[in-house]
């Protein structure tokens, strides 16, 4: 199946821990993104990468570090998790000027 | 500005038409999109319209764009219970600083029998 896939789907962890979310797309897109959806369903872009290069960083705390080993992967590592990091994190990909296709989301809960 | 506004809730009866409205502020938008999010699921691309178009129809979906007023709407004909979801409009902006989508606040559509 051609898709954007992210793992894990659910992530429950304690405050202060470090965790990673992985994302892969097999659509051949050049650009990948991370979005955060808060408890009120508001979606906001965090990062975008084009061909492994960081293009957008929307004033996200530096505890969040994206890494793109190749243009089909964009992983998100989060250090020292805080309660306010609880949210759904969506990965997406797109061609340079085309519509974005989203993964199913990772539901992060901080205890 | 990058504010994209939508009404929060819409309730319709099955079989009626639904109209979901969206206003945006950035006139440099090149595309405007509609996404659907069902409970616990990701975002599904429904349709999109180029900024130089006024209307686009795709089966039960009709998108209207009034660029002068920066107003976008999504009409769903013969609304079904399976259409119950949150609908997001989003504007796509091509910039030298990176292309991105700015999402609206989302409209929760509830379809009643």
PDB file of C-alpha atoms in Angstrom:
ATOM      1  CA  UNK A   1       0.000   0.000   0.000  1.00  0.00           C
ATOM      2  CA  UNK A   2       1.219   3.483  -0.816  1.00  0.00           C
ATOM      3  CA  UNK A   3       0.934   5.581   2.288  1.00  0.00           C
ATOM      4  CA  UNK A   4       2.389   7.629   5.066  1.00  0.00           C
ATOM      5  CA  UNK A   5       2.937   5.347   8.027  1.00  0.00           C
ATOM      6  CA  UNK A   6       3.944   6.375  11.506  1.00  0.00           C
ATOM      7  CA  UNK A   7       4.777   4.350  14.591  1.00  0.00           C
ATOM      8  CA  UNK A   8       3.796   3.877  17.290  1.00  0.00           C
ATOM      9  CA  UNK A   9       0.080   4.658  17.130  1.00  0.00           C
ATOM     10  CA  UNK A  10      -0.114   5.103  20.893  1.00  0.00           C
ATOM     11  CA  UNK A  11       2.630   6.222  23.245  1.00  0.00           C
ATOM     12  CA  UNK A  12       2.114   6.479  26.995  1.00  0.00           C
ATOM     13  CA  UNK A  13       5.098   7.559  29.053  1.00  0.00           C
ATOM     14  CA  UNK A  14       6.160   9.483  32.115  1.00  0.00           C
ATOM     15  CA  UNK A  15       7.210  13.083  32.385  1.00  0.00           C
ATOM     16  CA  UNK A  16      10.922  13.543  31.890  1.00  0.00           C
ATOM     17  CA  UNK A  17      11.394  10.578  29.571  1.00  0.00           C
ATOM     18  CA  UNK A  18      12.787  10.735  26.017  1.00  0.00           C
ATOM     19  CA  UNK A  19      10.801   9.178  23.181  1.00  0.00           C
ATOM     20  CA  UNK A  20      10.847   8.909  19.391  1.00  0.00           C
ATOM     21  CA  UNK A  21       8.137   8.685  16.753  1.00  0.00           C
ATOM     22  CA  UNK A  22       8.987   7.301  13.329  1.00  0.00           C
ATOM     23  CA  UNK A  23       7.489   8.217   9.978  1.00  0.00           C
ATOM     24  CA  UNK A  24       7.958   6.737   6.552  1.00  0.00           C
ATOM     25  CA  UNK A  25       6.365   7.522   3.206  1.00  0.00           C
ATOM     26  CA  UNK A  26       6.528   5.476   0.028  1.00  0.00           C
ATOM     27  CA  UNK A  27       4.809   8.040  -2.159  1.00  0.00           C
ATOM     28  CA  UNK A  28       8.056   9.381  -3.591  1.00  0.00           C
ATOM     29  CA  UNK A  29       7.362  12.838  -2.139  1.00  0.00           C
ATOM     30  CA  UNK A  30      10.139  15.351  -1.600  1.00  0.00           C
ATOM     31  CA  UNK A  31       8.707  17.107   1.427  1.00  0.00           C
ATOM     32  CA  UNK A  32       7.737  15.727   4.830  1.00  0.00           C
ATOM     33  CA  UNK A  33       6.129  17.426   7.803  1.00  0.00           C
ATOM     34  CA  UNK A  34       5.282  17.073  11.461  1.00  0.00           C
ATOM     35  CA  UNK A  35       2.079  18.577  12.843  1.00  0.00           C
ATOM     36  CA  UNK A  36       0.752  18.702  16.398  1.00  0.00           C
ATOM     37  CA  UNK A  37      -2.978  18.438  17.153  1.00  0.00           C
ATOM     38  CA  UNK A  38      -3.955  19.595  20.620  1.00  0.00           C
ATOM     39  CA  UNK A  39      -6.918  18.564  22.773  1.00  0.00           C
ATOM     40  CA  UNK A  40      -9.131  21.142  21.030  1.00  0.00           C
ATOM     41  CA  UNK A  41      -8.299  19.548  17.657  1.00  0.00           C
ATOM     42  CA  UNK A  42      -6.262  22.548  16.563  1.00  0.00           C
ATOM     43  CA  UNK A  43      -3.565  21.538  14.052  1.00  0.00           C
ATOM     44  CA  UNK A  44      -0.313  23.396  13.774  1.00  0.00           C
ATOM     45  CA  UNK A  45       2.789  22.724  11.739  1.00  0.00           C
ATOM     46  CA  UNK A  46       5.981  21.990  13.681  1.00  0.00           C
ATOM     47  CA  UNK A  47       8.584  21.166  11.035  1.00  0.00           C
ATOM     48  CA  UNK A  48       9.000  20.555   7.353  1.00  0.00           C
ATOM     49  CA  UNK A  49      11.868  18.906   5.529  1.00  0.00           C
ATOM     50  CA  UNK A  50      12.588  18.941   1.823  1.00  0.00           C
ATOM     51  CA  UNK A  51      15.009  16.300   0.570  1.00  0.00           C
ATOM     52  CA  UNK A  52      16.420  15.812   4.071  1.00  0.00           C
ATOM     53  CA  UNK A  53      16.894  19.535   4.687  1.00  0.00           C
ATOM     54  CA  UNK A  54      15.035  21.443   7.400  1.00  0.00           C
ATOM     55  CA  UNK A  55      12.858  24.096   5.787  1.00  0.00           C
ATOM     56  CA  UNK A  56      10.379  25.134   8.472  1.00  0.00           C
ATOM     57  CA  UNK A  57      10.800  25.187  12.236  1.00  0.00           C
ATOM     58  CA  UNK A  58       7.801  26.879  13.780  1.00  0.00           C
ATOM     59  CA  UNK A  59       9.321  28.015  17.084  1.00  0.00           C
ATOM     60  CA  UNK A  60       9.142  24.532  18.491  1.00  0.00           C
ATOM     61  CA  UNK A  61      11.113  23.988  21.749  1.00  0.00           C
ATOM     62  CA  UNK A  62      14.532  22.511  21.096  1.00  0.00           C
ATOM     63  CA  UNK A  63      13.512  19.448  23.130  1.00  0.00           C
ATOM     64  CA  UNK A  64      11.947  18.398  19.819  1.00  0.00           C
ATOM     65  CA  UNK A  65      14.526  17.252  17.287  1.00  0.00           C
ATOM     66  CA  UNK A  66      13.463  15.993  13.880  1.00  0.00           C
ATOM     67  CA  UNK A  67      15.811  13.776  11.895  1.00  0.00           C
ATOM     68  CA  UNK A  68      15.555  12.850   8.239  1.00  0.00           C
ATOM     69  CA  UNK A  69      17.980  10.055   7.299  1.00  0.00           C
ATOM     70  CA  UNK A  70      16.612  10.051   3.748  1.00  0.00           C
ATOM     71  CA  UNK A  71      13.761  11.757   1.950  1.00  0.00           C
ATOM     72  CA  UNK A  72      11.355   8.880   2.695  1.00  0.00           C
ATOM     73  CA  UNK A  73      11.784   9.124   6.473  1.00  0.00           C
ATOM     74  CA  UNK A  74      11.261  11.874   9.019  1.00  0.00           C
ATOM     75  CA  UNK A  75      11.533  10.878  12.670  1.00  0.00           C
ATOM     76  CA  UNK A  76      10.725  13.018  15.679  1.00  0.00           C
ATOM     77  CA  UNK A  77      12.676  12.710  18.900  1.00  0.00           C
ATOM     78  CA  UNK A  78      11.422  14.415  22.040  1.00  0.00           C
ATOM     79  CA  UNK A  79      13.615  14.912  25.111  1.00  0.00           C
ATOM     80  CA  UNK A  80      12.479  15.542  28.678  1.00  0.00           C
ATOM     81  CA  UNK A  81       8.785  15.105  27.955  1.00  0.00           C
ATOM     82  CA  UNK A  82       6.418  17.540  29.658  1.00  0.00           C
ATOM     83  CA  UNK A  83       2.687  17.303  30.422  1.00  0.00           C
ATOM     84  CA  UNK A  84       1.963  19.889  27.725  1.00  0.00           C
ATOM     85  CA  UNK A  85       3.455  17.601  25.086  1.00  0.00           C
ATOM     86  CA  UNK A  86       0.384  15.368  25.319  1.00  0.00           C
ATOM     87  CA  UNK A  87      -1.231  15.582  21.892  1.00  0.00           C
ATOM     88  CA  UNK A  88      -1.652  13.734  18.634  1.00  0.00           C
ATOM     89  CA  UNK A  89       1.350  14.090  16.336  1.00  0.00           C
ATOM     90  CA  UNK A  90       0.779  13.732  12.615  1.00  0.00           C
ATOM     91  CA  UNK A  91       3.356  13.101   9.957  1.00  0.00           C
ATOM     92  CA  UNK A  92       2.592  14.159   6.388  1.00  0.00           C
ATOM     93  CA  UNK A  93       4.273  14.230   3.009  1.00  0.00           C
ATOM     94  CA  UNK A  94       3.696  16.037  -0.259  1.00  0.00           C
ATOM     95  CA  UNK A  95       5.216  16.765  -3.621  1.00  0.00           C
ATOM     96  CA  UNK A  96       6.685  20.270  -3.734  1.00  0.00           C
ATOM     97  CA  UNK A  97       3.458  22.047  -4.649  1.00  0.00           C
ATOM     98  CA  UNK A  98       0.838  19.348  -4.178  1.00  0.00           C
ATOM     99  CA  UNK A  99      -1.561  18.251  -1.467  1.00  0.00           C
ATOM    100  CA  UNK A 100      -0.282  16.809   1.793  1.00  0.00           C
ATOM    101  CA  UNK A 101      -1.046  13.213   2.696  1.00  0.00           C
ATOM    102  CA  UNK A 102      -1.223  12.395   6.379  1.00  0.00           C
ATOM    103  CA  UNK A 103      -0.376   9.416   8.522  1.00  0.00           C
ATOM    104  CA  UNK A 104      -2.859   8.086  11.071  1.00  0.00           C
ATOM    105  CA  UNK A 105      -1.260   9.957  13.961  1.00  0.00           C
ATOM    106  CA  UNK A 106       0.592   9.061  17.163  1.00  0.00           C
ATOM    107  CA  UNK A 107      -1.358   9.671  20.357  1.00  0.00           C
ATOM    108  CA  UNK A 108       1.145  10.743  22.997  1.00  0.00           C
ATOM    109  CA  UNK A 109       0.019  10.758  26.626  1.00  0.00           C
ATOM    110  CA  UNK A 110       2.310  11.998  29.388  1.00  0.00           C
ATOM    111  CA  UNK A 111       1.614  10.725  32.882  1.00  0.00           C
TER     112      UNK A 111
ATOM    113  CA  UNK B   1      -1.879  37.069   8.650  1.00  0.00           C
ATOM    114  CA  UNK B   2      -2.418  33.342   8.803  1.00  0.00           C
ATOM    115  CA  UNK B   3      -5.720  33.003  10.657  1.00  0.00           C
ATOM    116  CA  UNK B   4      -8.149  30.501   9.174  1.00  0.00           C
ATOM    117  CA  UNK B   5     -11.552  30.506  10.839  1.00  0.00           C
ATOM    118  CA  UNK B   6     -14.410  28.031  10.810  1.00  0.00           C
ATOM    119  CA  UNK B   7     -17.560  27.644  12.850  1.00  0.00           C
ATOM    120  CA  UNK B   8     -17.094  24.936  15.464  1.00  0.00           C
ATOM    121  CA  UNK B   9     -20.265  22.890  15.035  1.00  0.00           C
ATOM    122  CA  UNK B  10     -22.854  22.015  12.400  1.00  0.00           C
ATOM    123  CA  UNK B  11     -25.794  19.670  12.827  1.00  0.00           C
ATOM    124  CA  UNK B  12     -27.894  18.447   9.891  1.00  0.00           C
ATOM    125  CA  UNK B  13     -30.475  15.764   9.211  1.00  0.00           C
ATOM    126  CA  UNK B  14     -29.588  12.782   7.058  1.00  0.00           C
ATOM    127  CA  UNK B  15     -30.407  13.504   3.421  1.00  0.00           C
ATOM    128  CA  UNK B  16     -30.075  17.287   3.771  1.00  0.00           C
ATOM    129  CA  UNK B  17     -27.199  19.337   2.384  1.00  0.00           C
ATOM    130  CA  UNK B  18     -24.411  20.506   4.667  1.00  0.00           C
ATOM    131  CA  UNK B  19     -22.484  23.709   4.089  1.00  0.00           C
ATOM    132  CA  UNK B  20     -19.256  24.237   5.990  1.00  0.00           C
ATOM    133  CA  UNK B  21     -17.722  27.690   5.778  1.00  0.00           C
ATOM    134  CA  UNK B  22     -14.158  28.915   6.123  1.00  0.00           C
ATOM    135  CA  UNK B  23     -12.538  32.335   6.016  1.00  0.00           C
ATOM    136  CA  UNK B  24      -8.861  32.955   5.565  1.00  0.00           C
ATOM    137  CA  UNK B  25      -6.658  36.016   5.564  1.00  0.00           C
ATOM    138  CA  UNK B  26      -3.596  35.284   3.414  1.00  0.00           C
ATOM    139  CA  UNK B  27      -4.275  36.363  -0.162  1.00  0.00           C
ATOM    140  CA  UNK B  28      -1.118  34.609  -1.406  1.00  0.00           C
ATOM    141  CA  UNK B  29      -2.696  31.165  -0.887  1.00  0.00           C
ATOM    142  CA  UNK B  30      -2.213  29.049  -4.011  1.00  0.00           C
ATOM    143  CA  UNK B  31      -4.468  26.152  -3.088  1.00  0.00           C
ATOM    144  CA  UNK B  32      -7.220  25.664  -0.549  1.00  0.00           C
ATOM    145  CA  UNK B  33      -7.960  22.227   0.810  1.00  0.00           C
ATOM    146  CA  UNK B  34     -10.654  20.362   2.681  1.00  0.00           C
ATOM    147  CA  UNK B  35      -9.679  17.490   4.961  1.00  0.00           C
ATOM    148  CA  UNK B  36     -11.934  15.116   6.909  1.00  0.00           C
ATOM    149  CA  UNK B  37     -11.005  13.620  10.272  1.00  0.00           C
ATOM    150  CA  UNK B  38     -13.088  10.798  11.719  1.00  0.00           C
ATOM    151  CA  UNK B  39     -12.805   9.999  15.446  1.00  0.00           C
ATOM    152  CA  UNK B  40      -9.432   8.496  16.322  1.00  0.00           C
ATOM    153  CA  UNK B  41      -8.269   8.654  12.714  1.00  0.00           C
ATOM    154  CA  UNK B  42      -5.889  10.688  10.612  1.00  0.00           C
ATOM    155  CA  UNK B  43      -6.675  13.396   8.094  1.00  0.00           C
ATOM    156  CA  UNK B  44      -8.197  12.347   4.817  1.00  0.00           C
ATOM    157  CA  UNK B  45      -7.842  14.705   1.862  1.00  0.00           C
ATOM    158  CA  UNK B  46     -11.340  15.299   0.461  1.00  0.00           C
ATOM    159  CA  UNK B  47     -10.815  17.854  -2.252  1.00  0.00           C
ATOM    160  CA  UNK B  48      -8.923  21.013  -3.122  1.00  0.00           C
ATOM    161  CA  UNK B  49      -9.305  24.048  -5.326  1.00  0.00           C
ATOM    162  CA  UNK B  50      -6.767  26.259  -7.058  1.00  0.00           C
ATOM    163  CA  UNK B  51      -6.915  29.871  -5.981  1.00  0.00           C
ATOM    164  CA  UNK B  52      -7.776  31.000  -9.532  1.00  0.00           C
ATOM    165  CA  UNK B  53     -10.955  28.889  -9.606  1.00  0.00           C
ATOM    166  CA  UNK B  54     -14.405  29.793  -8.308  1.00  0.00           C
ATOM    167  CA  UNK B  55     -15.953  26.378  -8.029  1.00  0.00           C
ATOM    168  CA  UNK B  56     -15.097  22.714  -8.096  1.00  0.00           C
ATOM    169  CA  UNK B  57     -17.518  19.798  -8.014  1.00  0.00           C
ATOM    170  CA  UNK B  58     -16.587  16.246  -7.123  1.00  0.00           C
ATOM    171  CA  UNK B  59     -19.540  13.860  -6.770  1.00  0.00           C
ATOM    172  CA  UNK B  60     -21.436  14.950  -3.634  1.00  0.00           C
ATOM    173  CA  UNK B  61     -18.895  17.655  -2.816  1.00  0.00           C
ATOM    174  CA  UNK B  62     -18.984  21.214  -4.130  1.00  0.00           C
ATOM    175  CA  UNK B  63     -16.298  23.730  -3.214  1.00  0.00           C
ATOM    176  CA  UNK B  64     -16.956  27.440  -3.696  1.00  0.00           C
ATOM    177  CA  UNK B  65     -14.206  30.033  -3.464  1.00  0.00           C
ATOM    178  CA  UNK B  66     -14.768  33.765  -3.172  1.00  0.00           C
ATOM    179  CA  UNK B  67     -11.266  35.130  -3.396  1.00  0.00           C
ATOM    180  CA  UNK B  68     -12.336  38.751  -2.968  1.00  0.00           C
ATOM    181  CA  UNK B  69     -13.940  37.977   0.395  1.00  0.00           C
ATOM    182  CA  UNK B  70     -11.387  35.224   1.231  1.00  0.00           C
ATOM    183  CA  UNK B  71     -14.262  32.831   1.821  1.00  0.00           C
ATOM    184  CA  UNK B  72     -14.291  29.112   1.089  1.00  0.00           C
ATOM    185  CA  UNK B  73     -17.178  26.706   1.509  1.00  0.00           C
ATOM    186  CA  UNK B  74     -17.734  22.978   1.252  1.00  0.00           C
ATOM    187  CA  UNK B  75     -21.190  21.720   0.378  1.00  0.00           C
ATOM    188  CA  UNK B  76     -22.003  18.057   0.953  1.00  0.00           C
ATOM    189  CA  UNK B  77     -25.144  16.946  -0.877  1.00  0.00           C
ATOM    190  CA  UNK B  78     -27.392  14.201   0.540  1.00  0.00           C
ATOM    191  CA  UNK B  79     -25.457  14.088   3.813  1.00  0.00           C
ATOM    192  CA  UNK B  80     -25.124  10.624   5.323  1.00  0.00           C
ATOM    193  CA  UNK B  81     -24.331   9.436   8.856  1.00  0.00           C
ATOM    194  CA  UNK B  82     -20.918   8.376   7.580  1.00  0.00           C
ATOM    195  CA  UNK B  83     -20.170  12.030   6.867  1.00  0.00           C
ATOM    196  CA  UNK B  84     -20.115  12.765  10.611  1.00  0.00           C
ATOM    197  CA  UNK B  85     -16.570  13.961  11.298  1.00  0.00           C
ATOM    198  CA  UNK B  86     -14.465  17.063  11.786  1.00  0.00           C
ATOM    199  CA  UNK B  87     -13.823  19.012   8.592  1.00  0.00           C
ATOM    200  CA  UNK B  88     -10.751  21.203   8.261  1.00  0.00           C
ATOM    201  CA  UNK B  89     -10.101  23.788   5.615  1.00  0.00           C
ATOM    202  CA  UNK B  90      -6.464  24.620   4.999  1.00  0.00           C
ATOM    203  CA  UNK B  91      -4.638  27.174   2.919  1.00  0.00           C
ATOM    204  CA  UNK B  92      -1.439  26.243   1.144  1.00  0.00           C
ATOM    205  CA  UNK B  93       1.146  28.925   0.706  1.00  0.00           C
ATOM    206  CA  UNK B  94       4.206  28.625  -1.512  1.00  0.00           C
ATOM    207  CA  UNK B  95       6.929  30.791  -0.004  1.00  0.00           C
ATOM    208  CA  UNK B  96      10.676  31.044  -0.164  1.00  0.00           C
ATOM    209  CA  UNK B  97      10.716  30.196   3.520  1.00  0.00           C
ATOM    210  CA  UNK B  98       9.003  26.869   2.989  1.00  0.00           C
ATOM    211  CA  UNK B  99       5.645  25.666   1.772  1.00  0.00           C
ATOM    212  CA  UNK B 100       3.097  24.949   4.443  1.00  0.00           C
ATOM    213  CA  UNK B 101      -0.521  24.356   5.245  1.00  0.00           C
ATOM    214  CA  UNK B 102      -2.305  26.558   7.733  1.00  0.00           C
ATOM    215  CA  UNK B 103      -5.361  24.790   9.078  1.00  0.00           C
ATOM    216  CA  UNK B 104      -8.674  26.173  10.180  1.00  0.00           C
ATOM    217  CA  UNK B 105     -10.063  25.459  13.600  1.00  0.00           C
ATOM    218  CA  UNK B 106     -12.191  22.570  12.304  1.00  0.00           C
ATOM    219  CA  UNK B 107     -15.985  22.138  12.066  1.00  0.00           C
ATOM    220  CA  UNK B 108     -17.592  19.190  13.836  1.00  0.00           C
ATOM    221  CA  UNK B 109     -20.370  17.909  11.564  1.00  0.00           C
ATOM    222  CA  UNK B 110     -23.056  15.835  13.248  1.00  0.00           C
ATOM    223  CA  UNK B 111     -25.563  14.032  11.044  1.00  0.00           C
ATOM    224  CA  UNK B 112     -28.818  13.082  12.730  1.00  0.00           C
ATOM    225  CA  UNK B 113     -31.343  10.509  11.577  1.00  0.00           C
TER     226      UNK B 113
END
